[in-house]
GROMACS .gro file of N, CA and C in nm:
model
  234
    1MET      N    1   6.389   8.890  10.152
    1MET     CA    2   6.513   8.962  10.156
    1MET      C    3   6.624   8.882  10.089
    2ALA      N    4   6.631   8.754  10.113
    2ALA     CA    5   6.740   8.672  10.058
    2ALA      C    6   6.729   8.658   9.907
    3GLN      N    7   6.610   8.668   9.852
    3GLN     CA    8   6.594   8.650   9.708
    3GLN      C    9   6.638   8.774   9.630
    4SER      N   10   6.644   8.889   9.695
    4SER     CA   11   6.685   9.010   9.626
    4SER      C   12   6.837   9.030   9.632
    5ALA      N   13   6.907   8.941   9.700
    5ALA     CA   14   7.052   8.955   9.713
    5ALA      C   15   7.120   8.921   9.580
    6LYS      N   16   7.221   8.998   9.546
    6LYS     CA   17   7.298   8.975   9.423
    6LYS      C   18   7.434   8.917   9.460
    7PRO      N   19   7.489   8.829   9.378
    7PRO     CA   20   7.622   8.776   9.408
    7PRO      C   21   7.729   8.884   9.394
    8ILE      N   22   7.831   8.872   9.473
    8ILE     CA   23   7.941   8.968   9.467
    8ILE      C   24   8.026   8.937   9.345
    9SER      N   25   8.055   9.038   9.266
    9SER     CA   26   8.140   9.018   9.148
    9SER      C   27   8.245   9.128   9.142
   10SER      N   28   8.353   9.097   9.074
   10SER     CA   29   8.465   9.189   9.063
   10SER      C   30   8.433   9.299   8.961
   11PRO      N   31   8.476   9.422   8.986
   11PRO     CA   32   8.457   9.527   8.886
   11PRO      C   33   8.550   9.511   8.766
   12ILE      N   34   8.650   9.423   8.780
   12ILE     CA   35   8.744   9.396   8.672
   12ILE      C   36   8.722   9.253   8.624
   13SER      N   37   8.717   9.233   8.495
   13SER     CA   38   8.696   9.101   8.439
   13SER      C   39   8.810   9.007   8.480
   14GLN      N   40   8.774   8.882   8.511
   14GLN     CA   41   8.875   8.786   8.554
   14GLN      C   42   8.974   8.753   8.444
   15SER      N   43   8.939   8.773   8.320
   15SER     CA   44   9.032   8.746   8.211
   15SER      C   45   9.145   8.848   8.206
   16LEU      N   46   9.129   8.961   8.273
   16LEU     CA   47   9.233   9.065   8.276
   16LEU      C   48   9.330   9.050   8.392
   17TYR      N   49   9.305   8.957   8.485
   17TYR     CA   50   9.392   8.941   8.601
   17TYR      C   51   9.537   8.911   8.564
   18PRO      N   52   9.565   8.815   8.474
   18PRO     CA   53   9.706   8.788   8.441
   18PRO      C   54   9.777   8.907   8.377
   19THR      N   55   9.705   8.979   8.291
   19THR     CA   56   9.763   9.096   8.225
   19THR      C   57   9.793   9.205   8.327
   20LEU      N   58   9.698   9.231   8.416
   20LEU     CA   59   9.720   9.331   8.520
   20LEU      C   60   9.836   9.291   8.610
   21ALA      N   61   9.843   9.164   8.647
   21ALA     CA   62   9.952   9.117   8.733
   21ALA      C   63  10.086   9.140   8.665
   22PHE      N   64  10.095   9.106   8.537
   22PHE     CA   65  10.221   9.122   8.465
   22PHE      C   66  10.265   9.268   8.461
   23PHE      N   67  10.176   9.357   8.421
   23PHE     CA   68  10.215   9.497   8.406
   23PHE      C   69  10.240   9.566   8.541
   24LEU      N   70  10.160   9.536   8.641
   24LEU     CA   71  10.182   9.597   8.772
   24LEU      C   72  10.312   9.547   8.835
   25LEU      N   73  10.340   9.418   8.825
   25LEU     CA   74  10.465   9.366   8.880
   25LEU      C   75  10.586   9.417   8.803
   26THR      N   76  10.574   9.426   8.672
   26THR     CA   77  10.684   9.478   8.591
   26THR      C   78  10.715   9.623   8.629
   27PHE      N   79  10.611   9.705   8.639
   27PHE     CA   80  10.633   9.846   8.674
   27PHE      C   81  10.685   9.859   8.817
   28GLY      N   82  10.635   9.776   8.908
   28GLY     CA   83  10.685   9.777   9.045
   28GLY      C   84  10.831   9.738   9.054
   29LEU      N   85  10.871   9.636   8.976
   29LEU     CA   86  11.012   9.595   8.975
   29LEU      C   87  11.101   9.702   8.914
   30LEU      N   88  11.052   9.771   8.812
   30LEU     CA   89  11.130   9.881   8.753
   30LEU      C   90  11.149   9.994   8.854
   31LEU      N   91  11.044  10.026   8.928
   31LEU     CA   92  11.057  10.130   9.030
   31LEU      C   93  11.150  10.086   9.142
   32THR      N   94  11.144   9.959   9.178
   32THR     CA   95  11.234   9.907   9.282
   32THR      C   96  11.379   9.915   9.235
   33ALA      N   97  11.403   9.876   9.110
   33ALA     CA   98  11.539   9.884   9.054
   33ALA      C   99  11.586  10.029   9.050
   34SER      N  100  11.496  10.119   9.012
   34SER     CA  101  11.530  10.261   9.008
   34SER      C  102  11.568  10.311   9.148
   35PHE      N  103  11.494  10.266   9.248
   35PHE     CA  104  11.523  10.305   9.387
   35PHE      C  105  11.662  10.256   9.428
   36PHE      N  106  11.693  10.130   9.400
   36PHE     CA  107  11.823  10.076   9.440
   36PHE      C  108  11.937  10.141   9.363
   37ILE      N  109  11.918  10.170   9.237
   37ILE     CA  110  12.022  10.236   9.159
   37ILE      C  111  12.045  10.377   9.213
   38TYR      N  112  11.936  10.447   9.247
   38TYR     CA  113  11.950  10.582   9.304
   38TYR      C  114  12.026  10.577   9.436
   39GLU      N  115  11.996  10.480   9.519
   39GLU     CA  116  12.064  10.469   9.648
   39GLU      C  117  12.212  10.434   9.631
   40ALA      N  118  12.244  10.352   9.533
   40ALA     CA  119  12.382  10.308   9.515
   40ALA      C  120  12.469  10.412   9.446
   41THR      N  121  12.410  10.496   9.363
   41THR     CA  122  12.492  10.587   9.283
   41THR      C  123  12.498  10.729   9.339
   42SER      N  124  12.407  10.767   9.427
   42SER     CA  125  12.411  10.904   9.478
   42SER      C  126  12.487  10.908   9.611
   43SER      N  127  12.552  11.020   9.634
   43SER     CA  128  12.626  11.034   9.760
   43SER      C  129  12.528  11.071   9.871
   44ARG      N  130  12.573  11.057   9.993
   44ARG     CA  131  12.486  11.085  10.106
   44ARG      C  132  12.441  11.231  10.110
   45LYS      N  133  12.524  11.321  10.063
   45LYS     CA  134  12.491  11.463  10.068
   45LYS      C  135  12.389  11.502   9.960
   46ASN      N  136  12.382  11.426   9.851
   46ASN     CA  137  12.295  11.463   9.739
   46ASN      C  138  12.162  11.388   9.738
   47ARG      N  139  12.136  11.304   9.837
   47ARG     CA  140  12.011  11.227   9.839
   47ARG      C  141  11.894  11.315   9.881
   48SER      N  142  11.777  11.280   9.826
   48SER     CA  143  11.655  11.353   9.860
   48SER      C  144  11.558  11.257   9.929
   49LEU      N  145  11.520  11.289  10.051
   49LEU     CA  146  11.430  11.203  10.127
   49LEU      C  147  11.294  11.192  10.059
   50SER      N  148  11.244  11.301  10.004
   50SER     CA  149  11.113  11.298   9.939
   50SER      C  150  11.113  11.206   9.817
   51ARG      N  151  11.222  11.211   9.740
   51ARG     CA  152  11.230  11.121   9.623
   51ARG      C  153  11.236  10.975   9.667
   52GLU      N  154  11.310  10.948   9.773
   52GLU     CA  155  11.320  10.811   9.823
   52GLU      C  156  11.184  10.760   9.870
   53VAL      N  157  11.111  10.843   9.944
   53VAL     CA  158  10.981  10.802   9.998
   53VAL      C  159  10.881  10.781   9.886
   54VAL      N  160  10.877  10.873   9.790
   54VAL     CA  161  10.781  10.861   9.680
   54VAL      C  162  10.811  10.739   9.595
   55THR      N  163  10.937  10.718   9.561
   55THR     CA  164  10.974  10.602   9.480
   55THR      C  165  10.947  10.472   9.555
   56GLY      N  166  10.982  10.466   9.680
   56GLY     CA  167  10.958  10.346   9.760
   56GLY      C  168  10.810  10.317   9.778
   57ALA      N  169  10.731  10.420   9.802
   57ALA     CA  170  10.587  10.402   9.820
   57ALA      C  171  10.520  10.357   9.690
   58ALA      N  172  10.558  10.418   9.579
   58ALA     CA  173  10.500  10.380   9.451
   58ALA      C  174  10.536  10.235   9.416
   59ALA      N  175  10.662  10.199   9.438
   59ALA     CA  176  10.704  10.061   9.410
   59ALA      C  177  10.627   9.964   9.498
   60SER      N  178  10.608   9.999   9.623
   60SER     CA  179  10.535   9.913   9.716
   60SER      C  180  10.389   9.894   9.673
   61VAL      N  181  10.325  10.001   9.631
   61VAL     CA  182  10.185   9.993   9.588
   61VAL      C  183  10.172   9.907   9.462
   62PHE      N  184  10.259   9.930   9.364
   62PHE     CA  185  10.250   9.852   9.241
   62PHE      C  186  10.283   9.705   9.264
   63MET      N  187  10.383   9.677   9.348
   63MET     CA  188  10.416   9.538   9.379
   63MET      C  189  10.304   9.471   9.460
   64GLY      N  190  10.241   9.545   9.549
   64GLY     CA  191  10.131   9.490   9.628
   64GLY      C  192  10.012   9.453   9.542
   65PHE      N  193   9.969   9.545   9.457
   65PHE     CA  194   9.856   9.515   9.370
   65PHE      C  195   9.892   9.411   9.265
   66GLY      N  196  10.016   9.413   9.218
   66GLY     CA  197  10.059   9.310   9.124
   66GLY      C  198  10.056   9.172   9.187
   67SER      N  199  10.100   9.162   9.311
   67SER     CA  200  10.095   9.035   9.383
   67SER      C  201   9.951   8.990   9.405
   68LEU      N  202   9.864   9.083   9.438
   68LEU     CA  203   9.723   9.051   9.456
   68LEU      C  204   9.663   8.993   9.329
   69PHE      N  205   9.685   9.059   9.215
   69PHE     CA  206   9.629   9.009   9.090
   69PHE      C  207   9.697   8.880   9.045
   70LEU      N  208   9.823   8.860   9.081
   70LEU     CA  209   9.889   8.733   9.050
   70LEU      C  210   9.822   8.620   9.128
   71LEU      N  211   9.796   8.643   9.255
   71LEU     CA  212   9.727   8.542   9.335
   71LEU      C  213   9.586   8.516   9.282
   72LEU      N  214   9.514   8.623   9.247
   72LEU     CA  215   9.379   8.606   9.193
   72LEU      C  216   9.379   8.532   9.060
   73SER      N  217   9.479   8.556   8.976
   73SER     CA  218   9.482   8.490   8.846
   73SER      C  219   9.516   8.341   8.857
   74THR      N  220   9.582   8.302   8.966
   74THR     CA  221   9.615   8.161   8.984
   74THR      C  222   9.508   8.086   9.063
   75GLY      N  223   9.405   8.156   9.106
   75GLY     CA  224   9.294   8.090   9.174
   75GLY      C  225   9.299   8.099   9.325
   76VAL      N  226   9.394   8.172   9.380
   76VAL     CA  227   9.399   8.192   9.525
   76VAL      C  228   9.321   8.319   9.555
   77TYR      N  229   9.203   8.303   9.609
   77TYR     CA  230   9.116   8.418   9.633
   77TYR      C  231   9.139   8.470   9.774
   78VAL      N  232   9.191   8.593   9.781
   78VAL     CA  233   9.226   8.653   9.909
   78VAL      C  234   9.130   8.765   9.947
   0.00000   0.00000   0.00000
């Protein structure tokens, strides 16, 4: 049984980790900036809860995966 075991490998090549980290973090930061600009420039009566939730959730997902790939590219395996 032990001889048929295969080592665990990533579906994404390790050489792509820094590139993925850069683009995911950049897009996450842009969405975060967009969220803050929307909150600062719109009045309380004109705000949309759905837009806030979608923008915040998308920024959170991109920043989370960007942070994960940043850690993986620096050798911190989580």
